[in-house]
Coordinates of C-alpha atoms in Angstrom, one line a residue:
M249 CA 20.3 2.2 7.1
N250 CA 18.5 4.6 9.5
I251 CA 14.7 4.6 8.8
G252 CA 12.3 6.9 10.5
F253 CA 8.6 6.4 10.9
E254 CA 5.8 8.8 11.7
A255 CA 4.7 6.8 14.7
K256 CA 1.7 8.6 16.2
R257 CA -0.6 5.7 15.4
V258 CA 1.9 3.1 16.5
F259 CA 1.4 4.3 20.0
H260 CA -2.0 5.8 20.1
N261 CA -4.4 4.0 17.7
K262 CA -6.0 0.7 18.5
T263 CA -7.7 0.1 15.1
G264 CA -6.7 -0.3 11.5
L265 CA -4.1 2.4 11.1
G266 CA -2.5 1.5 14.4
N267 CA -2.4 -2.2 13.6
Y268 CA -0.9 -1.5 10.1
S269 CA 1.8 0.7 11.7
R270 CA 2.7 -1.7 14.5
D271 CA 2.8 -4.7 12.1
L272 CA 5.0 -2.9 9.6
V273 CA 7.5 -1.8 12.2
R274 CA 7.5 -5.3 13.7
L275 CA 8.0 -7.0 10.3
M276 CA 10.9 -4.7 9.2
S277 CA 12.7 -5.0 12.5
Q278 CA 12.3 -8.8 12.5
Y279 CA 13.2 -9.5 8.8
Y280 CA 15.8 -6.7 8.3
P281 CA 17.4 -6.3 11.7
E282 CA 20.6 -4.7 10.2
N283 CA 18.7 -1.4 9.9
K284 CA 17.8 0.9 12.7
Y285 CA 14.2 2.0 13.1
F286 CA 13.3 5.3 14.8
L287 CA 9.6 5.8 15.8
Y288 CA 8.7 9.5 16.1
N289 CA 6.0 9.7 18.7
P290 CA 4.6 13.2 19.5
K291 CA 3.4 12.5 23.0
P292 CA 3.4 9.9 25.8
A293 CA 1.0 7.0 25.2
K294 CA -1.9 6.4 27.6
Q295 CA -1.8 2.6 27.0
N296 CA 1.1 0.3 26.2
L297 CA 0.1 -0.6 22.6
F298 CA 3.6 -1.3 21.4
E299 CA 6.7 -2.8 22.9
A300 CA 9.9 -1.7 21.0
N301 CA 12.6 -4.1 20.3
T302 CA 15.4 -2.1 21.9
T303 CA 18.2 -3.7 19.8
N304 CA 17.1 -1.9 16.6
V305 CA 13.9 0.0 17.3
F306 CA 13.9 3.3 19.2
E307 CA 11.1 5.6 20.3
K308 CA 11.7 9.3 19.8
R309 CA 9.8 12.2 21.3
P310 CA 10.1 16.0 20.8
S311 CA 13.5 17.1 22.1
S312 CA 12.5 20.7 23.3
A313 CA 9.9 22.0 25.8
F314 CA 8.3 24.0 23.0
Y315 CA 7.6 21.0 20.7
T316 CA 6.7 18.9 23.7
K317 CA 3.8 21.3 24.3
F318 CA 3.0 22.0 20.6
Y319 CA 3.6 18.5 19.4
N320 CA 1.4 18.9 16.3
L321 CA 3.8 21.6 15.0
W322 CA 6.6 19.1 15.7
R323 CA 5.0 16.5 13.6
Q324 CA 4.4 18.9 10.7
K325 CA 7.9 20.6 10.7
G326 CA 9.9 20.6 13.9
I327 CA 10.7 16.9 13.5
I328 CA 13.1 17.7 10.7
G329 CA 15.8 18.8 13.1
D330 CA 15.5 15.5 15.0
L331 CA 15.6 13.5 11.7
K332 CA 18.9 15.2 10.8
K333 CA 20.3 14.6 14.2
D334 CA 19.4 10.9 14.0
K335 CA 20.9 10.7 10.5
I336 CA 17.6 9.4 9.0
E337 CA 18.0 8.3 5.4
I338 CA 14.4 7.4 4.7
F339 CA 11.3 8.7 6.4
H340 CA 8.1 6.7 6.1
G341 CA 4.7 8.3 6.8
L342 CA 2.5 5.4 7.8
S343 CA -0.9 7.0 7.5
G344 CA -1.1 9.5 4.6
E345 CA 1.1 12.3 6.1
I346 CA 4.8 13.4 6.0
P347 CA 6.4 16.5 7.5
R348 CA 7.3 19.5 5.4
G349 CA 10.9 20.1 4.4
L350 CA 12.2 16.6 4.0
R351 CA 13.4 17.1 0.4
A352 CA 15.3 20.3 1.3
K353 CA 17.3 18.3 3.9
N354 CA 18.0 15.5 1.5
I355 CA 15.8 13.0 3.4
K356 CA 14.1 10.5 1.1
S357 CA 10.4 9.8 1.9
V358 CA 7.7 7.2 1.5
V359 CA 4.1 7.7 2.4
T360 CA 1.5 5.0 2.8
I361 CA -2.0 5.9 1.6
H362 CA -4.7 3.4 2.8
D363 CA -7.8 4.7 1.1
L364 CA -9.6 7.8 -0.2
I365 CA -13.0 6.9 1.4
F366 CA -13.6 10.6 2.1
V367 CA -13.6 11.3 -1.6
R368 CA -15.6 8.2 -2.6
F369 CA -18.2 8.7 0.1
P370 CA -18.1 12.4 1.0
H371 CA -21.5 12.3 2.7
L372 CA -19.9 10.3 5.5
Y373 CA -17.6 13.1 6.5
S374 CA -18.0 16.7 7.5
F375 CA -17.1 19.5 5.1
F376 CA -14.0 20.4 7.1
D377 CA -12.8 16.8 7.6
R378 CA -13.1 16.2 3.8
H379 CA -11.1 19.2 2.9
I380 CA -8.4 18.7 5.6
H381 CA -8.0 15.1 4.6
F382 CA -7.8 15.9 0.9
Y383 CA -5.2 18.7 1.5
K384 CA -3.0 16.5 3.7
F385 CA -3.1 13.5 1.4
K386 CA -2.6 15.5 -1.8
K387 CA 0.4 17.3 -0.3
A388 CA 2.0 14.2 1.0
A389 CA 1.4 12.4 -2.3
Q390 CA 3.1 15.2 -4.2
E391 CA 6.0 15.6 -1.9
A392 CA 6.9 12.0 -1.1
D393 CA 9.4 10.2 -3.3
I394 CA 7.4 7.0 -3.4
I395 CA 3.8 6.3 -2.4
I396 CA 2.8 2.9 -1.0
A397 CA -0.8 2.0 -1.8
I398 CA -2.3 -0.9 0.1
S399 CA -4.2 -2.2 -2.9
E400 CA -4.6 -1.7 -6.6
Q401 CA -8.0 -0.1 -5.8
T402 CA -6.3 2.5 -3.7
K403 CA -3.6 3.1 -6.3
N404 CA -6.3 3.7 -8.9
D405 CA -8.0 6.2 -6.6
I406 CA -4.8 8.1 -6.0
V407 CA -4.2 8.4 -9.7
E408 CA -7.8 9.5 -10.3
F409 CA -8.5 11.8 -7.4
L410 CA -5.0 13.1 -6.4
K411 CA -3.7 13.2 -10.0
I412 CA -0.5 11.4 -9.2
D413 CA 1.5 9.6 -11.9
A414 CA 1.0 5.8 -11.5
S415 CA 4.7 5.2 -11.8
K416 CA 5.3 6.8 -8.4
I417 CA 3.0 4.4 -6.7
K418 CA 3.9 0.9 -5.4
V419 CA 1.3 -1.5 -4.2
V420 CA 2.3 -3.3 -1.1
Y421 CA -0.5 -5.3 0.6
Q422 CA -1.2 -5.5 4.3
G423 CA -1.0 -8.6 6.3
C424 CA -2.7 -9.5 9.6
H425 CA -1.8 -10.3 13.2
A426 CA 0.0 -13.6 13.9
A427 CA -2.9 -14.7 16.1
F428 CA -5.0 -15.4 13.1
K429 CA -2.4 -17.9 11.9
Q430 CA -2.4 -19.9 15.2
T431 CA -4.0 -23.1 16.0
F432 CA -6.1 -23.1 19.2
S433 CA -7.1 -26.0 21.3
A434 CA -10.6 -27.3 21.8
E435 CA -10.4 -26.2 25.4
E436 CA -9.5 -22.6 24.4
K437 CA -12.3 -22.5 21.9
K438 CA -14.8 -23.8 24.6
E439 CA -13.7 -21.1 27.0
V440 CA -14.4 -18.3 24.4
L441 CA -17.8 -19.9 23.5
L442 CA -18.8 -19.8 27.2
K443 CA -17.3 -16.4 28.0
Y444 CA -19.2 -14.6 25.2
H445 CA -22.3 -16.9 25.3
L446 CA -21.8 -17.9 21.6
P447 CA -24.0 -20.5 20.0
S448 CA -22.4 -23.7 18.8
T449 CA -22.8 -22.6 15.1
F450 CA -22.9 -19.0 13.8
I451 CA -21.9 -16.7 10.9
L452 CA -19.6 -13.8 11.7
N453 CA -19.0 -10.2 10.8
V454 CA -16.1 -8.1 12.2
G455 CA -15.6 -4.3 11.8
T456 CA -16.9 -1.0 13.0
I457 CA -20.7 -0.9 12.9
E458 CA -21.1 2.0 10.5
T459 CA -23.0 2.8 7.4
R460 CA -20.2 2.0 4.9
K461 CA -19.8 -1.5 6.4
N462 CA -23.4 -2.2 5.4
I463 CA -24.0 -5.0 8.0
L464 CA -27.8 -4.4 7.9
L465 CA -27.8 -6.3 4.6
A466 CA -26.6 -9.4 6.4
V467 CA -29.2 -8.9 9.2
K468 CA -32.0 -8.7 6.7
A469 CA -30.5 -11.8 4.9
I470 CA -30.7 -14.1 7.9
K471 CA -34.3 -13.2 8.7
N472 CA -35.5 -16.5 7.1
I473 CA -32.4 -18.6 7.8
N474 CA -31.9 -20.8 10.8
T475 CA -28.6 -19.3 12.0
T476 CA -27.1 -16.7 14.3
L477 CA -25.2 -13.6 13.1
V478 CA -22.4 -12.6 15.5
I479 CA -21.2 -9.0 15.0
V480 CA -17.9 -7.9 16.5
G481 CA -17.1 -4.2 16.4
N482 CA -17.3 -0.7 17.9
E483 CA -20.7 0.9 17.6
T484 CA -21.7 4.2 15.9
A485 CA -24.9 6.0 15.3
Y486 CA -25.7 3.5 12.4
T487 CA -25.9 0.8 15.1
H488 CA -29.3 2.3 16.2
E489 CA -30.7 1.7 12.7
V490 CA -29.5 -1.9 12.8
K491 CA -30.8 -2.6 16.2
N492 CA -34.2 -0.9 15.4
Y493 CA -34.6 -3.3 12.5
I494 CA -33.7 -6.2 14.7
K495 CA -36.3 -5.2 17.2
E496 CA -39.0 -4.4 14.7
N497 CA -38.6 -7.8 13.1
N498 CA -38.2 -9.9 16.3
L499 CA -34.6 -11.0 15.4
D500 CA -33.1 -10.4 18.8
H501 CA -32.5 -14.1 19.3
K502 CA -30.7 -14.3 15.9
V503 CA -28.2 -11.4 16.2
L504 CA -25.5 -11.1 18.9
F505 CA -23.3 -8.1 19.4
I506 CA -20.0 -8.6 21.2
K507 CA -16.9 -6.5 21.9
G508 CA -14.0 -6.2 24.2
L509 CA -12.2 -9.4 22.9
D510 CA -8.5 -9.6 23.0
I511 CA -6.7 -10.6 19.8
N512 CA -6.5 -14.3 20.6
E513 CA -10.2 -14.4 21.5
L514 CA -11.0 -12.7 18.2
A515 CA -8.9 -15.2 16.3
I516 CA -10.7 -18.0 18.0
V517 CA -14.1 -16.5 17.1
Y518 CA -13.1 -16.4 13.5
Q519 CA -12.1 -20.1 13.6
L520 CA -15.4 -21.1 15.3
A521 CA -17.5 -19.3 12.7
E522 CA -19.0 -21.4 9.8
V523 CA -19.1 -18.4 7.5
F524 CA -17.7 -14.9 7.5
V525 CA -19.8 -12.1 5.9
Y526 CA -18.4 -8.7 4.9
P527 CA -20.9 -6.7 2.8
S528 CA -19.0 -3.4 3.0
L529 CA -19.6 -0.8 0.3
Y530 CA -15.9 0.3 0.1
E531 CA -12.6 -0.3 1.7
G532 CA -9.0 0.5 1.0
F533 CA -8.2 -3.2 1.5
G534 CA -10.3 -5.2 4.0
I535 CA -8.1 -6.8 6.7
P536 CA -11.0 -8.8 8.2
I537 CA -11.3 -10.7 4.9
I538 CA -7.6 -11.7 5.2
E539 CA -8.1 -12.6 8.9
A540 CA -11.0 -14.9 7.8
L541 CA -8.9 -16.5 5.0
Y542 CA -6.1 -17.3 7.4
S543 CA -8.7 -18.7 9.9
K544 CA -10.0 -21.1 7.1
T545 CA -13.4 -19.6 7.3
P546 CA -15.2 -19.1 4.0
V547 CA -15.9 -15.5 3.0
I548 CA -18.9 -13.8 1.4
T549 CA -18.2 -10.2 0.5
T550 CA -18.8 -7.5 -2.1
R551 CA -18.2 -8.1 -5.8
D552 CA -16.7 -4.7 -6.7
G553 CA -13.8 -2.5 -5.7
V554 CA -11.0 -4.0 -3.6
F555 CA -12.8 -7.0 -2.3
P556 CA -11.9 -9.6 -5.0
E557 CA -8.3 -8.4 -4.6
A558 CA -8.4 -9.3 -0.9
G559 CA -10.7 -12.3 -1.1
G560 CA -9.2 -14.1 -4.1
P561 CA -10.9 -16.2 -6.7
N562 CA -12.7 -18.7 -4.4
S563 CA -14.6 -16.4 -2.0
I564 CA -18.3 -15.7 -2.8
Y565 CA -19.1 -12.2 -4.2
I566 CA -22.5 -10.5 -4.1
D567 CA -24.2 -7.2 -4.9
P568 CA -24.0 -5.2 -1.7
A569 CA -27.5 -3.9 -2.3
S570 CA -29.1 -7.4 -2.8
V571 CA -30.5 -9.0 0.3
E572 CA -31.5 -11.9 -1.9
Q573 CA -27.9 -12.6 -3.1
M574 CA -26.6 -12.5 0.5
Q575 CA -29.3 -14.8 1.7
E576 CA -28.6 -17.2 -1.2
A577 CA -24.9 -17.2 -0.6
I578 CA -25.3 -17.8 3.2
E579 CA -27.7 -20.7 2.6
K580 CA -25.5 -22.2 -0.1
L581 CA -22.5 -22.4 2.3
L582 CA -24.4 -23.5 5.4
N583 CA -26.1 -26.3 3.5
D584 CA -22.9 -27.7 1.9
E585 CA -20.1 -28.7 4.2
N586 CA -17.9 -29.9 1.4
L587 CA -18.2 -26.5 -0.4
R588 CA -17.2 -24.7 2.9
E589 CA -14.1 -26.9 3.2
E590 CA -13.1 -26.4 -0.4
I591 CA -13.5 -22.6 -0.2
S592 CA -11.7 -22.5 3.1
E593 CA -8.7 -24.5 1.9
K594 CA -8.3 -22.5 -1.3
G595 CA -8.8 -19.2 0.5
Y596 CA -6.0 -20.2 2.9
E597 CA -3.7 -20.9 0.0
F598 CA -4.5 -17.6 -1.6
A599 CA -3.8 -15.8 1.8
Q600 CA -0.1 -16.9 1.7
R601 CA 0.6 -13.8 -0.5
F602 CA -0.1 -11.7 2.6
N603 CA 2.5 -13.5 4.7
D604 CA 4.9 -11.4 6.8
D605 CA 8.1 -12.3 4.9
V606 CA 6.4 -11.4 1.5
I607 CA 5.2 -8.0 2.8
A608 CA 8.5 -7.1 4.4
K609 CA 10.4 -8.0 1.2
H610 CA 8.2 -5.7 -0.8
V611 CA 8.7 -2.8 1.6
I612 CA 12.5 -3.2 1.7
E613 CA 12.5 -3.3 -2.1
T614 CA 10.6 -0.1 -2.1
Y615 CA 13.1 1.5 0.3
S616 CA 15.9 0.3 -1.9
L617 CA 14.6 2.2 -4.9
L618 CA 15.6 5.4 -2.9
K619 CA 19.2 4.5 -2.1

């Protein structure tokens, strides 16, 4: 079977959508090598984010000078000619978009929708971004033969906001990078501790430092706890609010911001942490929670939305507006090593449902519905 992917983010995005896209291509080519996978990339990549397995994965670019220059038009419509030439049977839009005209050319289609945050939290987006996102997602959801939602929460949002029949939507969870499933040596861990000047014990948060991620709650919660909060993530304007609070309350010695880690270093930091905190207000899924579960680090996260779906029955859940609940949960885990170990082991068992082979099987089953 020839399967095409809308691969812009495979080659150009370093964060969540790019990681999802690269992982899915990797999984499918590894577990179902009998298929051919075509990655439609609109323009040359500035960095080498993805190495194609040349035996069954092929990068494709616009085949004319016109579409090379106007590559966004190619992504939206011009790509159809290339799909026909490559005899694509199923086209998968990996980030909420598919080109126009697939159905007219008898090409089956799948689209992955990760979240509808721009509908849930419209104040975080500009007027134009909200409307552009809504138009693209609604159109893709209507025109695709099957929608993959990355969680039950996202599926429910698609039904509610995009008015799509639930029978058209399949939930296929995301996994995480293999690095988080590795075991690292004491020497490797020591090197990371020294390189990033980490304390011997700390609690951890990973994710873009933005309003929706709500990390200020955890900063406030550790004010009266003898611990250090390590925050790993790209900064936004919200970071100023967080750092101002830290400065005003003399917490500089208790909060450490780090970035620039490679994937193995990040995995080691997860394994070094005593507790992982993730007080986000809303996510489509919450990959950092999965990374923590695989790292055998106990998780404290938000009680509503997708978070129990990702964290399982043994993580600790709090009200994302309650500093007191976050403080109590952190203290409870830091003061009870046996509880930390119990939660870590049970969380790791729960995470096995996000293993590569399970996810690949669910995706190929979805494709098979279109044959």
